[in-house]
Short mmCIF file of C-alpha atoms in Angstrom, two decimals:
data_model
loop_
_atom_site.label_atom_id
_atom_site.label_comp_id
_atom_site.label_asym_id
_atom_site.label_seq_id
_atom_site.Cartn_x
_atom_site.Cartn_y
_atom_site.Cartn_z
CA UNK A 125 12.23 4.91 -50.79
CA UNK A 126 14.47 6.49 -48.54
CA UNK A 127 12.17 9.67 -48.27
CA UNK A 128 9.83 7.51 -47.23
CA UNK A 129 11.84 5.31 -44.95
CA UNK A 130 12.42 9.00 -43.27
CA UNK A 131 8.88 10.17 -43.06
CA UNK A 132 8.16 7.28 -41.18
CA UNK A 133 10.67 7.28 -38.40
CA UNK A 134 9.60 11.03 -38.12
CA UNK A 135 6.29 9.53 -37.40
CA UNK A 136 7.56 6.99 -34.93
CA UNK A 137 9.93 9.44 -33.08
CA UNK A 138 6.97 11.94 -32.45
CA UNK A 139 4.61 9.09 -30.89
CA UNK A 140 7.73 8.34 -28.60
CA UNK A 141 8.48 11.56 -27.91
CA UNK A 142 4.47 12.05 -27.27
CA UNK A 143 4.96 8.69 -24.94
CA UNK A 144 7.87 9.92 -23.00
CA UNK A 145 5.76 12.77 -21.68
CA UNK A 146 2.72 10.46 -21.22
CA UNK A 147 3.93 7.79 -19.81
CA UNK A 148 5.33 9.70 -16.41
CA UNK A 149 2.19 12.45 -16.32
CA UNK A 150 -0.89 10.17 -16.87
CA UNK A 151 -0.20 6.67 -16.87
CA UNK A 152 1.21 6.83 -13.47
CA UNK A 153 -1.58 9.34 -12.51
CA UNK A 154 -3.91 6.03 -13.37
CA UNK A 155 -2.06 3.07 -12.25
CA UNK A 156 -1.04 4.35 -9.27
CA UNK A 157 -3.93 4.54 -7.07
CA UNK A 158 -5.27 3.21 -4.90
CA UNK A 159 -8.61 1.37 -6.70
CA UNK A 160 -12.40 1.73 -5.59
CA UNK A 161 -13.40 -1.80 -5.90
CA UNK A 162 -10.67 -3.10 -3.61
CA UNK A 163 -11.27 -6.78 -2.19
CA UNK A 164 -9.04 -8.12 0.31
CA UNK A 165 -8.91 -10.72 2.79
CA UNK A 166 -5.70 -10.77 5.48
CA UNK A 167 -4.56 -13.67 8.38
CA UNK A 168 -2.48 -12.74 11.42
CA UNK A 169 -2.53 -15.93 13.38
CA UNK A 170 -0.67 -15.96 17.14
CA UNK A 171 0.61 -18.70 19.43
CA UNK A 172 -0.22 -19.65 23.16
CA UNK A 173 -2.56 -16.32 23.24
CA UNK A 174 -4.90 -15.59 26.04
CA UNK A 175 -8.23 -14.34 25.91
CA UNK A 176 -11.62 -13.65 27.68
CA UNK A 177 -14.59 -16.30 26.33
CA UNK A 178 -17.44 -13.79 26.43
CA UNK A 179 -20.06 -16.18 26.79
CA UNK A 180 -18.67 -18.17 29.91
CA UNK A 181 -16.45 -14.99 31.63
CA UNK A 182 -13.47 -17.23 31.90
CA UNK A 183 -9.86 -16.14 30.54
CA UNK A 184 -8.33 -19.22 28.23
CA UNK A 185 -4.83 -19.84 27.78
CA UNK A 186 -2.77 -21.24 25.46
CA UNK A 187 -4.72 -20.78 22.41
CA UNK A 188 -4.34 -21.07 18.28
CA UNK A 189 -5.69 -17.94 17.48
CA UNK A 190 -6.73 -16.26 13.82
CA UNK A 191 -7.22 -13.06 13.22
CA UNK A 192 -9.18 -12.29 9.72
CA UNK A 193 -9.60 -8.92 8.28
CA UNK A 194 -11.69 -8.70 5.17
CA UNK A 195 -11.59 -5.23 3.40
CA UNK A 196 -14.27 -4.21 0.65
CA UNK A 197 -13.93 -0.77 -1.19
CA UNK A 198 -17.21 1.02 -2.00
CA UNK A 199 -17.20 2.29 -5.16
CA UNK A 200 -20.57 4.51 -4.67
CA UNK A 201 -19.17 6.41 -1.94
CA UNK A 202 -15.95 7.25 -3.62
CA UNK A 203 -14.92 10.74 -5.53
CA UNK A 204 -12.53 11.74 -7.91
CA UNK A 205 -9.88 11.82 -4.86
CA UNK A 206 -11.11 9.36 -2.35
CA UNK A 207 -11.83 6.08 -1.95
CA UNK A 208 -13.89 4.54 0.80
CA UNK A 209 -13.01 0.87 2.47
CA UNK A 210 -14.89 -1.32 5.28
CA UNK A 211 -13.32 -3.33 6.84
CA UNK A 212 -14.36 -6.04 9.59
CA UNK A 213 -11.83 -8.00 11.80
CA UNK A 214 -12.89 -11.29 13.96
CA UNK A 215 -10.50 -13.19 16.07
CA UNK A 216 -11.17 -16.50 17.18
CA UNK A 217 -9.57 -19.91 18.78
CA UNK A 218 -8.72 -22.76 16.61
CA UNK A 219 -12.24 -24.44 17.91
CA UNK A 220 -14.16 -21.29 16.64
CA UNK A 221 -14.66 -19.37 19.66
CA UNK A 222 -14.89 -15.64 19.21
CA UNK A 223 -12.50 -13.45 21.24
CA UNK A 224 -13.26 -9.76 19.67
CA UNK A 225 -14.73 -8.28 16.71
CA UNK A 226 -14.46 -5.30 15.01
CA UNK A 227 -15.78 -2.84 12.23
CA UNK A 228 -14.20 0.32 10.05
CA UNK A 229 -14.99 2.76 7.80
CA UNK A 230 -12.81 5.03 6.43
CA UNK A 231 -11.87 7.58 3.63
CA UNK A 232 -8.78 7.96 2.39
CA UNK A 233 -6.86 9.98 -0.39
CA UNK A 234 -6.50 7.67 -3.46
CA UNK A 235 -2.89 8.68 -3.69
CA UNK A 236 -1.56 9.49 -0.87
CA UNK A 237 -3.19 7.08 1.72
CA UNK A 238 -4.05 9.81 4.20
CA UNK A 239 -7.72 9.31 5.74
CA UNK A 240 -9.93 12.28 4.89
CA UNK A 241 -12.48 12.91 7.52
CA UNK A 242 -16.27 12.60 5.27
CA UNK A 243 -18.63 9.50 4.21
CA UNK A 244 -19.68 8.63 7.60
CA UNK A 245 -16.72 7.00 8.75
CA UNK A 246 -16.13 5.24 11.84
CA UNK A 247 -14.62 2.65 14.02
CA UNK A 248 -16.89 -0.29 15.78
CA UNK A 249 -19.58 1.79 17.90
CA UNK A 250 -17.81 5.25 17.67
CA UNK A 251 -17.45 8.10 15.15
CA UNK A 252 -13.72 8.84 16.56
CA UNK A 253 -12.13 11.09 14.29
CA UNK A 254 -9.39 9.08 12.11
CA UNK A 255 -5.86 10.24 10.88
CA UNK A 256 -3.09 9.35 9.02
CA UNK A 257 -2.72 6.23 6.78
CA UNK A 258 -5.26 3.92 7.13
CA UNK A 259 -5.39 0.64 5.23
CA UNK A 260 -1.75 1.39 2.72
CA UNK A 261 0.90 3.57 2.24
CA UNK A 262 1.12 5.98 -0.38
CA UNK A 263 2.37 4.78 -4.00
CA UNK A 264 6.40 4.59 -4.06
CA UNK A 265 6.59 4.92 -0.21
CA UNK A 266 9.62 6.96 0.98
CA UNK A 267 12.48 5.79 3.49
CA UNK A 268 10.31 8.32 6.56
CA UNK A 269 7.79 8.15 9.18
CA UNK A 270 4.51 7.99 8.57
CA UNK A 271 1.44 9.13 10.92
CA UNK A 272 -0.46 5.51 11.22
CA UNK A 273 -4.09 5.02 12.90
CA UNK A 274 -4.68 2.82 15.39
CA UNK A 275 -8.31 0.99 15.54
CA UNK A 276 -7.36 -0.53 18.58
CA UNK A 277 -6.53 2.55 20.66
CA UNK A 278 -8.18 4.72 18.54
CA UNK A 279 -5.28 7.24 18.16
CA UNK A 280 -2.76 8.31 15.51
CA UNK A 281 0.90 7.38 16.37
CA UNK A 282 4.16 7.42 14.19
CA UNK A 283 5.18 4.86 12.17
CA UNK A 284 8.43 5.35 12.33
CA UNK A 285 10.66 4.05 9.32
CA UNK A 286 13.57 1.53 10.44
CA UNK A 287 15.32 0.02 7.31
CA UNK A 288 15.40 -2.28 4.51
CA UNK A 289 14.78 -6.02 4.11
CA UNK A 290 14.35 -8.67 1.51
CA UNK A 291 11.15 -10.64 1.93
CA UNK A 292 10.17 -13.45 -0.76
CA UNK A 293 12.40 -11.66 -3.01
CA UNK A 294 11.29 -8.08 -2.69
CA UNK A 295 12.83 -4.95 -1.29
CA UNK A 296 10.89 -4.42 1.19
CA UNK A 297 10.69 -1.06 4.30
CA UNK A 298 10.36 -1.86 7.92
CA UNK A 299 8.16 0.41 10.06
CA UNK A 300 7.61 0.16 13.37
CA UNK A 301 4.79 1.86 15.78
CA UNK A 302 4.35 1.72 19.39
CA UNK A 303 0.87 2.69 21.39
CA UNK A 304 1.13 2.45 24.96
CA UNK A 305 -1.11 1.10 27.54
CA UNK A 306 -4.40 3.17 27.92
CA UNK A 307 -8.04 3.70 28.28
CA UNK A 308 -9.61 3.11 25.50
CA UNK A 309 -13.83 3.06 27.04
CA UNK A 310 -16.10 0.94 29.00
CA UNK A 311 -15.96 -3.08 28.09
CA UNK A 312 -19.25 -4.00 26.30
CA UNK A 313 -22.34 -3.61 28.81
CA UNK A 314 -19.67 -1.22 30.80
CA UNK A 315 -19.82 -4.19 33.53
CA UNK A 316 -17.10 -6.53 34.06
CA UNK A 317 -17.89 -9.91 33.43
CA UNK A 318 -19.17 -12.30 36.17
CA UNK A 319 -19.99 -9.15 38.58
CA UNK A 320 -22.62 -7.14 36.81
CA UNK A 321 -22.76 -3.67 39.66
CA UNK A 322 -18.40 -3.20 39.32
CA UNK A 323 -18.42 -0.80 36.39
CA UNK A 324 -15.30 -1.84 33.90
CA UNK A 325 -13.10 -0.51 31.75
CA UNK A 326 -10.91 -1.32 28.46
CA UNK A 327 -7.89 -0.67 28.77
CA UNK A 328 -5.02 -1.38 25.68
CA UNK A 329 -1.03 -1.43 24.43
CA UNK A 330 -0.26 -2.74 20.75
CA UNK A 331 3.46 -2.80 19.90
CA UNK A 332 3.26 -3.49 15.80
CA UNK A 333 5.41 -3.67 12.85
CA UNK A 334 4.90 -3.93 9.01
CA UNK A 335 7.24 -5.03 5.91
CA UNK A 336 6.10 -2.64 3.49
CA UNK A 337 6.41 -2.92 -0.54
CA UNK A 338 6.92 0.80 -1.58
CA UNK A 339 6.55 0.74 -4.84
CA UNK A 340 2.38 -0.33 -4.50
CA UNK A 341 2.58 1.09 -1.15
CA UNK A 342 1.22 -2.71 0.44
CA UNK A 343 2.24 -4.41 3.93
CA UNK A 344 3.64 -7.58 2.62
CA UNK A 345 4.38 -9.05 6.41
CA UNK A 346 3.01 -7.40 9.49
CA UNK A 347 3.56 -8.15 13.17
CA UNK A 348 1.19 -7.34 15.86
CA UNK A 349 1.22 -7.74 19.86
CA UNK A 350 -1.75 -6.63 21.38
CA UNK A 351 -2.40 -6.46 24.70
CA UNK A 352 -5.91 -6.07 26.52
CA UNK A 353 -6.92 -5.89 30.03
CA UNK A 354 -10.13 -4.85 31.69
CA UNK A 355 -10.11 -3.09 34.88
CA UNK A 356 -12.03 -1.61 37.24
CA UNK A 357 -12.34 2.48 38.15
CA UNK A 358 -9.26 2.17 40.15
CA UNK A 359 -7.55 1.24 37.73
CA UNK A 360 -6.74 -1.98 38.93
CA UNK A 361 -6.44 -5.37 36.08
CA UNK A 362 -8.91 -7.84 36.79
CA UNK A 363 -8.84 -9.76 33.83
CA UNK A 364 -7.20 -10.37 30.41
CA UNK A 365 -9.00 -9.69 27.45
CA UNK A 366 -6.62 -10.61 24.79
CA UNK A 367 -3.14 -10.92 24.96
CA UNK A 368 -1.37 -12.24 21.78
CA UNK A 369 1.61 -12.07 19.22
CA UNK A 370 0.15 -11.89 15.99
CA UNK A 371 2.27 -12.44 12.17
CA UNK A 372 1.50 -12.94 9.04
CA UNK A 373 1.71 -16.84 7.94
CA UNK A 374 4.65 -17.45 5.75
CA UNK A 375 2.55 -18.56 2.98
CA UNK A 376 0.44 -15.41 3.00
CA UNK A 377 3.42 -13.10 2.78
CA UNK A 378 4.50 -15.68 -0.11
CA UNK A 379 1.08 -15.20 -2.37
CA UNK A 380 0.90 -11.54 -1.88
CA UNK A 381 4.59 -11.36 -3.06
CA UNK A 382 3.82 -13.32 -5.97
CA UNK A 383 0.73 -11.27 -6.67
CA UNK A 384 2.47 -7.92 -6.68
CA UNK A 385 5.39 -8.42 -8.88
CA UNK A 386 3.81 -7.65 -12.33
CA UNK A 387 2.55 -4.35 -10.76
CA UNK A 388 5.84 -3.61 -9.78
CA UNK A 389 7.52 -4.04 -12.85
CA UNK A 390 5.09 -2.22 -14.86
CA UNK A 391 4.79 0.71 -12.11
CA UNK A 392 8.99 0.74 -11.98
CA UNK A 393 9.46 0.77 -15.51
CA UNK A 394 6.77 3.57 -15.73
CA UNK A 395 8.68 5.89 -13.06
CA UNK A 396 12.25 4.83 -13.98
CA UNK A 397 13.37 4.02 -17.29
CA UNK A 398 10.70 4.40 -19.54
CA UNK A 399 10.29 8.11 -19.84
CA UNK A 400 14.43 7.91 -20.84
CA UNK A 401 14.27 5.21 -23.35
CA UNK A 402 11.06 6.71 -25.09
CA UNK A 403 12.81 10.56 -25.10
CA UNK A 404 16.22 8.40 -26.11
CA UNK A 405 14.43 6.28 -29.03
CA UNK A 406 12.11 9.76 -30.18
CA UNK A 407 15.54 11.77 -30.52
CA UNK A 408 17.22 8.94 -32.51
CA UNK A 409 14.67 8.49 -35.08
CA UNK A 410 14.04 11.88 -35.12
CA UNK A 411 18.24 12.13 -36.33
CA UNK A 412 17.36 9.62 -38.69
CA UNK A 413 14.73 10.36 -39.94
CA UNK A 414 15.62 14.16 -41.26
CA UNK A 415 18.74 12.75 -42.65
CA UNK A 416 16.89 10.06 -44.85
CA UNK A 417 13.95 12.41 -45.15
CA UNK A 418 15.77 15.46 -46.81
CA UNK A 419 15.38 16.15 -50.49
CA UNK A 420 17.87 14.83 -53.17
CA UNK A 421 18.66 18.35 -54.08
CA UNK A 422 19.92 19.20 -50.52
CA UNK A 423 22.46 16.56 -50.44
CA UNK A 424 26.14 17.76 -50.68
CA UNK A 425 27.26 17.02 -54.48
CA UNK A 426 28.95 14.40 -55.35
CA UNK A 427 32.95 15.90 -56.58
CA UNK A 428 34.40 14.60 -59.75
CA UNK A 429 37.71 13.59 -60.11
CA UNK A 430 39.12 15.19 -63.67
CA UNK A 431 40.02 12.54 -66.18
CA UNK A 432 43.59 12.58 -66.95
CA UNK A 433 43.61 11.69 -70.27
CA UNK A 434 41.22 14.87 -71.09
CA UNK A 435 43.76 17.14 -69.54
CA UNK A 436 46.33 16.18 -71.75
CA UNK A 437 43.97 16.45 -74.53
CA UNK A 438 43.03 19.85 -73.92
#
């Protein structure tokens, strides 16, 4: 019985030690990446915002204004290292008038974020080369800055890490990027608005921070304030195109909270402890398991004491 007691915790402490190896190398490799099928749908609303009504011309103020990005991976396109998203923007009023709208492509490394320049990427009308992260950071996300691309402004800037928060009960990492104002191409029609001969251009700032969850790698808050103008060749603003302070609705930042806790308590447990309790638990059953295992014969002998009575017989 106890042989067989032993022969079994030999068993167990060889699938843990098997595990502890396992568990850091490939399940990681698996969980943490970023998927092919990706869905998403994201809100940034803003406040007393201003921005040009293309059909009428006219600049309106004080608006309720939405922002929804909706993000679709394509699984087709992707490789054994890359994953490809589209993404679409629109922002509207509160009434459902439509101040800009934008499309993406882009490839990115599954596990470190960075965009990978293949798979006929692009941004709205232009095949503008694209940089750094893209959609997420990388997978356990380090206290640094990151390079960060811009659809907007269509460059790569710095996200530049600047510290630590709680948000809906997560440890969360705050970076912040800042694009100044520039050219960014001729409005749509390159005319401006009202005044079809004046040739017009786009010009654009965005000043933006995100609340990034580093073990997944996902913006869990993000706030954005864009500002557009169109001028003429000489430079000169002649009218707002969008100016507004965009952030993430409370109640969004809530869900997605809520959404990524089981991922990271399985992806924590993977990277932290679990490699240590499995090598811990193999090593103590492995103790065990040769002491209970080991042969009858091999066991130290048990010492008699003499009899007293015999000795004074003999």
């Amino acid at each position: 019985m106890r042989r067989s007691a032993g022969l079994l915790l030999l068993a167990v402490a060889g699938f843990l030690g098997v595990l502890a190896v396992v568990v850091p190398t490939y399940l990681l490799g698996a969980l943490a990446v970023a998927p092919e099928d990706y869905y998403g749908v994201f809100r940034l609303r803003a406040v007393g915002a201003e921005g040009l009504d293309q059909a009428s011309g006219k600049v309106l103020t004080g608006l309720d204004v939405e922002a929804v990005s909706t993000v679709r991976g394509d699984p087709n396109a992707a490789t054994a290292d890359l994953v490809v998203w589209d993404g679409t923007t629109t922002v509207q009023t509160s009434t459902g008038i439509v101040l800009a709208y934008s499309d993406r492509r882009v490839a990115f490394d599954k596990t470190s974020g960075l965009v990978v320049t293949c798979c006929g990427a692009y941004v709205g009308e232009t095949d503008v080369e694209q940089s750094g992260l893209a959609y997420k950071w990388p997978y356990f996300a380090g206290r640094r800055d990151y390079p960060f691309f811009d659809p907007v402004t269509l460059q790569t800037q710095p996200m530049r890490y600047e510290g630590e928060e709680r948000i809906s009960g997560l440890t969360v990492y705050r970076y912040h990027q800042t694009i100044p104002d520039r050219r960014v191409g001729p409005v749509p029609g390159g005319r401006l608005p009202a005044y079809k001969d004046v040739p017009a251009y786009l010009y654009a700032s965005v000043d933006r921070t995100y609340w990034v969850e580093p073990v997944t790698g996902t913006p869990l808050r993000v706030r954005e304030t864009q500002n557009q103008t169109i001028r003429t060749a000489d430079g000169v603003p002649r009218l707002t195109a969008l100016a507004a302070d965009f952030h993430t609705p409370p109640e969004e930042t809530t869900t997605h909270a809520n959404d990524l806790r089981p991922t990271i308590i399985v992806l924590g447990f993977a990277r932290g402890p679990a490699p240590w309790v499995c090598g811990g638990s193999a090593a103590i059953a492995l103790v065990v398991g040769l002491v209970l295992y080991r042969p009858e014969g091999l066991r130290e002998p048990e010492t008699s004491i003499p009899n007293e009575a015999d000795g004074r017989a003999a």
